[in-house]
Amino acid sequence: MEAVNAVGKNIIESERAYCAGFIDADGAIMVCIEKHAAKKFGFRVRVSVKITQRDKSVAEWFLKKFGVGRIKANRFGTDRTNFEWEVKDQKVAAEVIEILLPYLQFKKRQALLALRILRTPIRSKAKLQKTARLADRLASFNVRSRLRRKNFASMIQ
């Protein structure tokens, strides 16, 4: 028997659209490929979804609505303190993206690329390299990533 999917189960359609708007404006769909000795080909692929806000209650609302993720404070104790709601679990990240996908406007390409990455099983070095190229494409859409972008494809050679 398959487990019941509880991610975002109590988010009504208008809230899904609202959340997608938040992701479009103050959120990010990112991918990171990092060295990981325990993985067969020496690298781990991780997609994350997050929003960043100065008002902690917004991050808490996302946590409550989706029922997943975590909140962390950045620059805590300064006048620039902000709070992030972030989902890093790969299965959950895919579920969050699928919930928001119909409503995304500006980050729809990132969402579609992230889903392709999440749905590509890494069973060979060639699949890892293909995933790294997709990760580079996704990173090219993110403003902050362009400024400090890693070239994942060349990292894996």
Short mmCIF file of N, CA and C in Angstrom, two decimals:
data_model
loop_
_atom_site.label_atom_id
_atom_site.label_comp_id
_atom_site.label_asym_id
_atom_site.label_seq_id
_atom_site.Cartn_x
_atom_site.Cartn_y
_atom_site.Cartn_z
N MET A 1 0.84 -1.19 0.00
CA MET A 1 0.00 0.00 0.00
C MET A 1 0.88 1.25 0.00
N GLU A 2 0.55 2.20 -0.84
CA GLU A 2 1.35 3.42 -0.97
C GLU A 2 0.99 4.41 0.13
N ALA A 3 2.01 5.12 0.63
CA ALA A 3 1.79 6.11 1.68
C ALA A 3 1.01 7.30 1.12
N VAL A 4 0.19 7.90 1.98
CA VAL A 4 -0.58 9.07 1.58
C VAL A 4 0.35 10.28 1.54
N ASN A 5 0.23 11.08 0.48
CA ASN A 5 1.06 12.26 0.32
C ASN A 5 0.45 13.41 1.11
N ALA A 6 1.15 13.87 2.14
CA ALA A 6 0.61 14.92 3.00
C ALA A 6 1.16 16.31 2.66
N VAL A 7 2.12 16.40 1.73
CA VAL A 7 2.72 17.69 1.41
C VAL A 7 1.67 18.61 0.80
N GLY A 8 1.45 19.73 1.46
CA GLY A 8 0.54 20.74 0.94
C GLY A 8 -0.91 20.33 0.83
N LYS A 9 -1.31 19.31 1.57
CA LYS A 9 -2.67 18.78 1.41
C LYS A 9 -3.76 19.77 1.82
N ASN A 10 -3.44 20.73 2.69
CA ASN A 10 -4.46 21.67 3.13
C ASN A 10 -4.26 23.07 2.52
N ILE A 11 -3.67 23.11 1.32
CA ILE A 11 -3.49 24.39 0.63
C ILE A 11 -4.56 24.47 -0.46
N ILE A 12 -5.45 25.44 -0.32
CA ILE A 12 -6.48 25.60 -1.34
C ILE A 12 -5.87 26.27 -2.58
N GLU A 13 -6.62 26.23 -3.68
CA GLU A 13 -6.08 26.69 -4.96
C GLU A 13 -5.59 28.14 -4.92
N SER A 14 -6.34 29.02 -4.30
CA SER A 14 -5.92 30.43 -4.25
C SER A 14 -4.62 30.58 -3.46
N GLU A 15 -4.42 29.75 -2.43
CA GLU A 15 -3.16 29.80 -1.66
C GLU A 15 -2.00 29.23 -2.47
N ARG A 16 -2.27 28.25 -3.31
CA ARG A 16 -1.23 27.71 -4.19
C ARG A 16 -0.74 28.79 -5.15
N ALA A 17 -1.68 29.55 -5.69
CA ALA A 17 -1.33 30.65 -6.59
C ALA A 17 -0.55 31.72 -5.83
N TYR A 18 -0.97 32.02 -4.62
CA TYR A 18 -0.27 33.00 -3.78
C TYR A 18 1.16 32.54 -3.50
N CYS A 19 1.31 31.28 -3.14
CA CYS A 19 2.66 30.72 -2.87
C CYS A 19 3.53 30.78 -4.12
N ALA A 20 2.96 30.46 -5.25
CA ALA A 20 3.72 30.52 -6.50
C ALA A 20 4.18 31.94 -6.78
N GLY A 21 3.31 32.91 -6.51
CA GLY A 21 3.69 34.30 -6.69
C GLY A 21 4.84 34.69 -5.78
N PHE A 22 4.82 34.16 -4.57
CA PHE A 22 5.91 34.42 -3.63
C PHE A 22 7.21 33.83 -4.16
N ILE A 23 7.15 32.60 -4.66
CA ILE A 23 8.34 31.96 -5.22
C ILE A 23 8.84 32.77 -6.42
N ASP A 24 7.92 33.19 -7.28
CA ASP A 24 8.30 34.00 -8.44
C ASP A 24 9.03 35.27 -8.02
N ALA A 25 8.58 35.92 -6.94
CA ALA A 25 9.13 37.21 -6.54
C ALA A 25 10.28 37.11 -5.54
N ASP A 26 10.08 36.39 -4.46
CA ASP A 26 11.06 36.36 -3.36
C ASP A 26 11.55 34.96 -3.04
N GLY A 27 11.48 34.08 -4.01
CA GLY A 27 11.89 32.71 -3.77
C GLY A 27 12.95 32.25 -4.74
N ALA A 28 13.31 31.00 -4.59
CA ALA A 28 14.33 30.43 -5.47
C ALA A 28 14.09 28.93 -5.62
N ILE A 29 14.37 28.46 -6.81
CA ILE A 29 14.43 27.03 -7.10
C ILE A 29 15.85 26.82 -7.58
N MET A 30 16.62 26.09 -6.79
CA MET A 30 18.05 25.98 -7.05
C MET A 30 18.49 24.52 -7.10
N VAL A 31 19.65 24.32 -7.68
CA VAL A 31 20.25 22.99 -7.69
C VAL A 31 21.72 23.15 -7.33
N CYS A 32 22.21 22.17 -6.61
CA CYS A 32 23.62 22.16 -6.24
C CYS A 32 24.15 20.74 -6.46
N ILE A 33 25.30 20.66 -7.05
CA ILE A 33 25.98 19.38 -7.19
C ILE A 33 27.25 19.50 -6.38
N GLU A 34 27.39 18.60 -5.42
CA GLU A 34 28.53 18.68 -4.52
C GLU A 34 29.20 17.32 -4.38
N LYS A 35 30.47 17.37 -4.07
CA LYS A 35 31.20 16.12 -3.85
C LYS A 35 30.60 15.39 -2.67
N HIS A 36 30.50 14.07 -2.82
CA HIS A 36 29.92 13.25 -1.77
C HIS A 36 30.52 11.85 -1.88
N ALA A 37 31.40 11.52 -0.96
CA ALA A 37 32.16 10.26 -1.05
C ALA A 37 31.27 9.02 -1.03
N ALA A 38 30.12 9.09 -0.40
CA ALA A 38 29.26 7.91 -0.29
C ALA A 38 28.48 7.61 -1.57
N LYS A 39 28.43 8.55 -2.50
CA LYS A 39 27.69 8.33 -3.73
C LYS A 39 28.53 7.58 -4.75
N LYS A 40 27.87 6.78 -5.57
CA LYS A 40 28.55 5.90 -6.52
C LYS A 40 29.51 6.65 -7.44
N PHE A 41 29.12 7.81 -7.95
CA PHE A 41 29.97 8.55 -8.87
C PHE A 41 30.66 9.74 -8.20
N GLY A 42 30.58 9.80 -6.86
CA GLY A 42 31.33 10.80 -6.09
C GLY A 42 30.66 12.16 -5.96
N PHE A 43 29.43 12.30 -6.43
CA PHE A 43 28.72 13.58 -6.35
C PHE A 43 27.28 13.37 -5.95
N ARG A 44 26.73 14.37 -5.27
CA ARG A 44 25.32 14.37 -4.88
C ARG A 44 24.64 15.56 -5.56
N VAL A 45 23.45 15.31 -6.09
CA VAL A 45 22.65 16.35 -6.74
C VAL A 45 21.52 16.72 -5.78
N ARG A 46 21.38 18.02 -5.48
CA ARG A 46 20.34 18.46 -4.55
C ARG A 46 19.59 19.66 -5.11
N VAL A 47 18.28 19.52 -5.18
CA VAL A 47 17.40 20.62 -5.57
C VAL A 47 16.78 21.17 -4.30
N SER A 48 16.68 22.49 -4.22
CA SER A 48 16.01 23.09 -3.07
C SER A 48 15.05 24.18 -3.54
N VAL A 49 14.03 24.38 -2.73
CA VAL A 49 13.03 25.42 -2.96
C VAL A 49 13.00 26.26 -1.70
N LYS A 50 13.02 27.62 -1.87
CA LYS A 50 13.00 28.44 -0.67
C LYS A 50 12.41 29.82 -0.95
N ILE A 51 11.98 30.45 0.13
CA ILE A 51 11.60 31.86 0.11
C ILE A 51 12.39 32.54 1.21
N THR A 52 12.68 33.82 1.04
CA THR A 52 13.40 34.61 2.04
C THR A 52 12.59 35.86 2.31
N GLN A 53 12.38 36.12 3.60
CA GLN A 53 11.59 37.28 4.02
C GLN A 53 12.14 37.87 5.31
N ARG A 54 11.94 39.15 5.49
CA ARG A 54 12.32 39.80 6.75
C ARG A 54 11.32 39.47 7.85
N ASP A 55 10.09 39.22 7.46
CA ASP A 55 9.03 38.91 8.41
C ASP A 55 8.98 37.40 8.63
N LYS A 56 9.34 36.98 9.82
CA LYS A 56 9.39 35.54 10.12
C LYS A 56 8.03 34.86 9.96
N SER A 57 6.96 35.61 10.19
CA SER A 57 5.62 35.00 10.11
C SER A 57 5.31 34.49 8.70
N VAL A 58 5.89 35.10 7.67
CA VAL A 58 5.68 34.62 6.30
C VAL A 58 6.31 33.24 6.14
N ALA A 59 7.55 33.08 6.60
CA ALA A 59 8.22 31.78 6.52
C ALA A 59 7.46 30.74 7.35
N GLU A 60 6.97 31.15 8.50
CA GLU A 60 6.20 30.24 9.35
C GLU A 60 4.89 29.81 8.67
N TRP A 61 4.27 30.74 7.93
CA TRP A 61 3.04 30.41 7.20
C TRP A 61 3.32 29.34 6.15
N PHE A 62 4.43 29.49 5.41
CA PHE A 62 4.80 28.47 4.41
C PHE A 62 5.01 27.12 5.07
N LEU A 63 5.71 27.12 6.20
CA LEU A 63 5.97 25.87 6.93
C LEU A 63 4.65 25.23 7.35
N LYS A 64 3.74 26.03 7.87
CA LYS A 64 2.44 25.52 8.31
C LYS A 64 1.63 25.00 7.13
N LYS A 65 1.57 25.75 6.05
CA LYS A 65 0.75 25.36 4.90
C LYS A 65 1.27 24.10 4.22
N PHE A 66 2.57 24.04 3.98
CA PHE A 66 3.13 22.87 3.29
C PHE A 66 3.37 21.71 4.23
N GLY A 67 3.61 22.00 5.50
CA GLY A 67 3.87 20.94 6.47
C GLY A 67 5.24 20.31 6.31
N VAL A 68 6.13 20.97 5.58
CA VAL A 68 7.48 20.46 5.34
C VAL A 68 8.47 21.62 5.31
N GLY A 69 9.74 21.28 5.35
CA GLY A 69 10.80 22.28 5.25
C GLY A 69 11.28 22.70 6.63
N ARG A 70 12.08 23.75 6.62
CA ARG A 70 12.59 24.29 7.88
C ARG A 70 12.78 25.79 7.72
N ILE A 71 12.84 26.46 8.85
CA ILE A 71 13.06 27.90 8.86
C ILE A 71 14.41 28.16 9.51
N LYS A 72 15.18 29.04 8.90
CA LYS A 72 16.43 29.46 9.51
C LYS A 72 16.57 30.97 9.38
N ALA A 73 17.28 31.54 10.33
CA ALA A 73 17.52 32.99 10.33
C ALA A 73 18.89 33.27 9.76
N ASN A 74 18.98 34.30 8.94
CA ASN A 74 20.26 34.78 8.40
C ASN A 74 20.53 36.16 8.98
N ARG A 75 21.79 36.44 9.25
CA ARG A 75 22.20 37.74 9.80
C ARG A 75 21.42 38.07 11.07
N PHE A 76 21.18 37.05 11.88
CA PHE A 76 20.36 37.22 13.08
C PHE A 76 20.96 38.25 14.02
N GLY A 77 20.12 39.10 14.57
CA GLY A 77 20.57 40.11 15.52
C GLY A 77 21.05 41.40 14.90
N THR A 78 20.95 41.49 13.57
CA THR A 78 21.35 42.73 12.89
C THR A 78 20.09 43.39 12.33
N ASP A 79 20.25 44.56 11.79
CA ASP A 79 19.10 45.23 11.18
C ASP A 79 18.75 44.61 9.82
N ARG A 80 19.52 43.64 9.39
CA ARG A 80 19.25 42.96 8.11
C ARG A 80 18.85 41.50 8.30
N THR A 81 18.34 41.16 9.47
CA THR A 81 17.90 39.79 9.73
C THR A 81 16.79 39.41 8.76
N ASN A 82 16.93 38.22 8.17
CA ASN A 82 15.85 37.69 7.36
C ASN A 82 15.67 36.21 7.67
N PHE A 83 14.56 35.67 7.22
CA PHE A 83 14.21 34.29 7.54
C PHE A 83 13.94 33.54 6.25
N GLU A 84 14.40 32.30 6.21
CA GLU A 84 14.20 31.44 5.04
C GLU A 84 13.35 30.25 5.41
N TRP A 85 12.39 29.95 4.56
CA TRP A 85 11.72 28.65 4.59
C TRP A 85 12.35 27.89 3.44
N GLU A 86 12.88 26.70 3.74
CA GLU A 86 13.59 25.95 2.70
C GLU A 86 13.22 24.47 2.77
N VAL A 87 13.08 23.89 1.58
CA VAL A 87 12.84 22.46 1.43
C VAL A 87 14.03 21.90 0.67
N LYS A 88 14.72 20.93 1.28
CA LYS A 88 15.88 20.30 0.64
C LYS A 88 15.67 18.83 0.33
N ASP A 89 14.74 18.18 1.03
CA ASP A 89 14.47 16.77 0.76
C ASP A 89 14.01 16.64 -0.68
N GLN A 90 14.64 15.77 -1.44
CA GLN A 90 14.42 15.70 -2.88
C GLN A 90 13.01 15.29 -3.28
N LYS A 91 12.46 14.31 -2.61
CA LYS A 91 11.09 13.89 -2.92
C LYS A 91 10.11 15.01 -2.58
N VAL A 92 10.31 15.64 -1.45
CA VAL A 92 9.43 16.72 -1.01
C VAL A 92 9.58 17.94 -1.91
N ALA A 93 10.81 18.27 -2.31
CA ALA A 93 11.03 19.40 -3.22
C ALA A 93 10.26 19.19 -4.52
N ALA A 94 10.28 17.97 -5.03
CA ALA A 94 9.54 17.67 -6.26
C ALA A 94 8.04 17.86 -6.04
N GLU A 95 7.54 17.44 -4.88
CA GLU A 95 6.11 17.59 -4.59
C GLU A 95 5.72 19.06 -4.48
N VAL A 96 6.56 19.86 -3.83
CA VAL A 96 6.28 21.30 -3.70
C VAL A 96 6.27 21.95 -5.08
N ILE A 97 7.26 21.62 -5.90
CA ILE A 97 7.32 22.20 -7.25
C ILE A 97 6.10 21.80 -8.06
N GLU A 98 5.68 20.55 -7.97
CA GLU A 98 4.50 20.10 -8.71
C GLU A 98 3.24 20.83 -8.27
N ILE A 99 3.12 21.12 -6.98
CA ILE A 99 1.97 21.85 -6.46
C ILE A 99 1.94 23.27 -7.03
N LEU A 100 3.10 23.90 -7.13
CA LEU A 100 3.18 25.30 -7.55
C LEU A 100 3.26 25.49 -9.07
N LEU A 101 3.70 24.48 -9.79
CA LEU A 101 3.98 24.60 -11.22
C LEU A 101 2.86 25.25 -12.05
N PRO A 102 1.60 24.86 -11.87
CA PRO A 102 0.57 25.47 -12.72
C PRO A 102 0.41 26.98 -12.53
N TYR A 103 0.90 27.50 -11.42
CA TYR A 103 0.71 28.91 -11.08
C TYR A 103 1.96 29.76 -11.26
N LEU A 104 3.10 29.14 -11.45
CA LEU A 104 4.34 29.90 -11.61
C LEU A 104 4.32 30.65 -12.94
N GLN A 105 4.87 31.85 -12.93
CA GLN A 105 4.98 32.65 -14.13
C GLN A 105 6.44 32.83 -14.52
N PHE A 106 7.23 33.43 -13.63
CA PHE A 106 8.61 33.79 -13.95
C PHE A 106 9.60 32.66 -13.69
N LYS A 107 9.28 31.75 -12.80
CA LYS A 107 10.22 30.68 -12.46
C LYS A 107 9.74 29.32 -12.97
N LYS A 108 8.85 29.34 -13.94
CA LYS A 108 8.35 28.08 -14.50
C LYS A 108 9.47 27.28 -15.17
N ARG A 109 10.37 27.97 -15.89
CA ARG A 109 11.50 27.26 -16.54
C ARG A 109 12.38 26.59 -15.50
N GLN A 110 12.68 27.32 -14.41
CA GLN A 110 13.49 26.72 -13.36
C GLN A 110 12.79 25.50 -12.77
N ALA A 111 11.47 25.62 -12.55
CA ALA A 111 10.70 24.52 -11.97
C ALA A 111 10.74 23.29 -12.89
N LEU A 112 10.55 23.51 -14.19
CA LEU A 112 10.56 22.39 -15.13
C LEU A 112 11.94 21.73 -15.19
N LEU A 113 12.99 22.55 -15.18
CA LEU A 113 14.35 21.99 -15.17
C LEU A 113 14.61 21.23 -13.88
N ALA A 114 14.17 21.78 -12.76
CA ALA A 114 14.36 21.11 -11.47
C ALA A 114 13.66 19.75 -11.47
N LEU A 115 12.46 19.69 -12.01
CA LEU A 115 11.75 18.41 -12.07
C LEU A 115 12.47 17.42 -12.98
N ARG A 116 13.02 17.90 -14.10
CA ARG A 116 13.80 17.00 -14.98
C ARG A 116 15.00 16.45 -14.22
N ILE A 117 15.67 17.31 -13.47
CA ILE A 117 16.83 16.88 -12.68
C ILE A 117 16.40 15.85 -11.65
N LEU A 118 15.32 16.14 -10.93
CA LEU A 118 14.85 15.23 -9.88
C LEU A 118 14.37 13.90 -10.44
N ARG A 119 13.92 13.89 -11.67
CA ARG A 119 13.39 12.66 -12.28
C ARG A 119 14.43 11.88 -13.07
N THR A 120 15.68 12.37 -13.09
CA THR A 120 16.74 11.69 -13.82
C THR A 120 17.55 10.84 -12.85
N PRO A 121 17.35 9.53 -12.86
CA PRO A 121 18.14 8.69 -11.97
C PRO A 121 19.62 8.68 -12.41
N ILE A 122 20.51 8.83 -11.47
CA ILE A 122 21.94 8.87 -11.77
C ILE A 122 22.47 7.44 -11.71
N ARG A 123 22.40 6.77 -12.85
CA ARG A 123 22.83 5.37 -12.92
C ARG A 123 24.12 5.20 -13.71
N SER A 124 24.62 6.32 -14.24
CA SER A 124 25.87 6.26 -15.00
C SER A 124 26.54 7.62 -14.92
N LYS A 125 27.81 7.63 -15.25
CA LYS A 125 28.56 8.90 -15.29
C LYS A 125 27.96 9.83 -16.35
N ALA A 126 27.49 9.25 -17.45
CA ALA A 126 26.87 10.06 -18.51
C ALA A 126 25.60 10.74 -18.01
N LYS A 127 24.79 10.03 -17.20
CA LYS A 127 23.58 10.63 -16.63
C LYS A 127 23.95 11.74 -15.64
N LEU A 128 25.01 11.55 -14.89
CA LEU A 128 25.47 12.58 -13.97
C LEU A 128 25.91 13.82 -14.74
N GLN A 129 26.62 13.63 -15.84
CA GLN A 129 27.05 14.76 -16.66
C GLN A 129 25.87 15.48 -17.30
N LYS A 130 24.87 14.71 -17.76
CA LYS A 130 23.66 15.32 -18.32
C LYS A 130 22.95 16.15 -17.24
N THR A 131 22.86 15.60 -16.04
CA THR A 131 22.24 16.32 -14.93
C THR A 131 23.01 17.58 -14.59
N ALA A 132 24.33 17.51 -14.66
CA ALA A 132 25.16 18.70 -14.39
C ALA A 132 24.91 19.79 -15.43
N ARG A 133 24.73 19.41 -16.67
CA ARG A 133 24.41 20.40 -17.71
C ARG A 133 23.05 21.05 -17.45
N LEU A 134 22.08 20.23 -17.02
CA LEU A 134 20.76 20.77 -16.66
C LEU A 134 20.89 21.71 -15.46
N ALA A 135 21.73 21.33 -14.50
CA ALA A 135 21.95 22.19 -13.33
C ALA A 135 22.56 23.53 -13.73
N ASP A 136 23.48 23.50 -14.67
CA ASP A 136 24.08 24.75 -15.16
C ASP A 136 23.02 25.61 -15.85
N ARG A 137 22.13 25.00 -16.61
CA ARG A 137 21.05 25.77 -17.25
C ARG A 137 20.14 26.39 -16.21
N LEU A 138 19.77 25.61 -15.19
CA LEU A 138 18.91 26.15 -14.15
C LEU A 138 19.60 27.31 -13.43
N ALA A 139 20.87 27.15 -13.10
CA ALA A 139 21.63 28.20 -12.41
C ALA A 139 21.71 29.47 -13.25
N SER A 140 21.73 29.33 -14.56
CA SER A 140 21.85 30.51 -15.41
C SER A 140 20.60 31.41 -15.34
N PHE A 141 19.47 30.87 -14.90
CA PHE A 141 18.25 31.66 -14.75
C PHE A 141 18.20 32.43 -13.44
N ASN A 142 19.00 32.02 -12.47
CA ASN A 142 18.97 32.64 -11.15
C ASN A 142 19.98 33.77 -11.07
N VAL A 143 19.52 34.95 -10.72
CA VAL A 143 20.37 36.14 -10.69
C VAL A 143 21.59 35.94 -9.79
N ARG A 144 21.37 35.51 -8.57
CA ARG A 144 22.49 35.34 -7.64
C ARG A 144 23.44 34.25 -8.11
N SER A 145 22.90 33.19 -8.72
CA SER A 145 23.76 32.12 -9.22
C SER A 145 24.67 32.60 -10.33
N ARG A 146 24.15 33.51 -11.19
CA ARG A 146 24.98 34.03 -12.28
C ARG A 146 26.18 34.79 -11.73
N LEU A 147 26.00 35.45 -10.58
CA LEU A 147 27.08 36.24 -10.01
C LEU A 147 28.18 35.38 -9.37
N ARG A 148 27.81 34.21 -8.88
CA ARG A 148 28.80 33.34 -8.22
C ARG A 148 28.66 31.90 -8.70
N ARG A 149 28.35 31.78 -9.95
CA ARG A 149 27.98 30.51 -10.56
C ARG A 149 29.14 29.52 -10.60
N LYS A 150 28.80 28.28 -10.27
CA LYS A 150 29.75 27.18 -10.44
C LYS A 150 29.41 26.50 -11.75
N ASN A 151 30.42 26.01 -12.41
CA ASN A 151 30.18 25.27 -13.63
C ASN A 151 30.16 23.79 -13.25
N PHE A 152 28.95 23.27 -12.97
CA PHE A 152 28.82 21.90 -12.49
C PHE A 152 29.33 20.88 -13.51
N ALA A 153 29.06 21.12 -14.79
CA ALA A 153 29.47 20.17 -15.83
C ALA A 153 30.98 19.98 -15.85
N SER A 154 31.74 21.07 -15.75
CA SER A 154 33.20 20.94 -15.77
C SER A 154 33.72 20.35 -14.46
N MET A 155 32.98 20.53 -13.37
CA MET A 155 33.39 20.00 -12.07
C MET A 155 33.39 18.47 -12.08
N ILE A 156 32.52 17.88 -12.89
CA ILE A 156 32.34 16.43 -12.89
C ILE A 156 33.30 15.72 -13.85
N GLN A 157 33.85 16.42 -14.80
CA GLN A 157 34.75 15.79 -15.78
C GLN A 157 35.76 14.96 -15.06
#
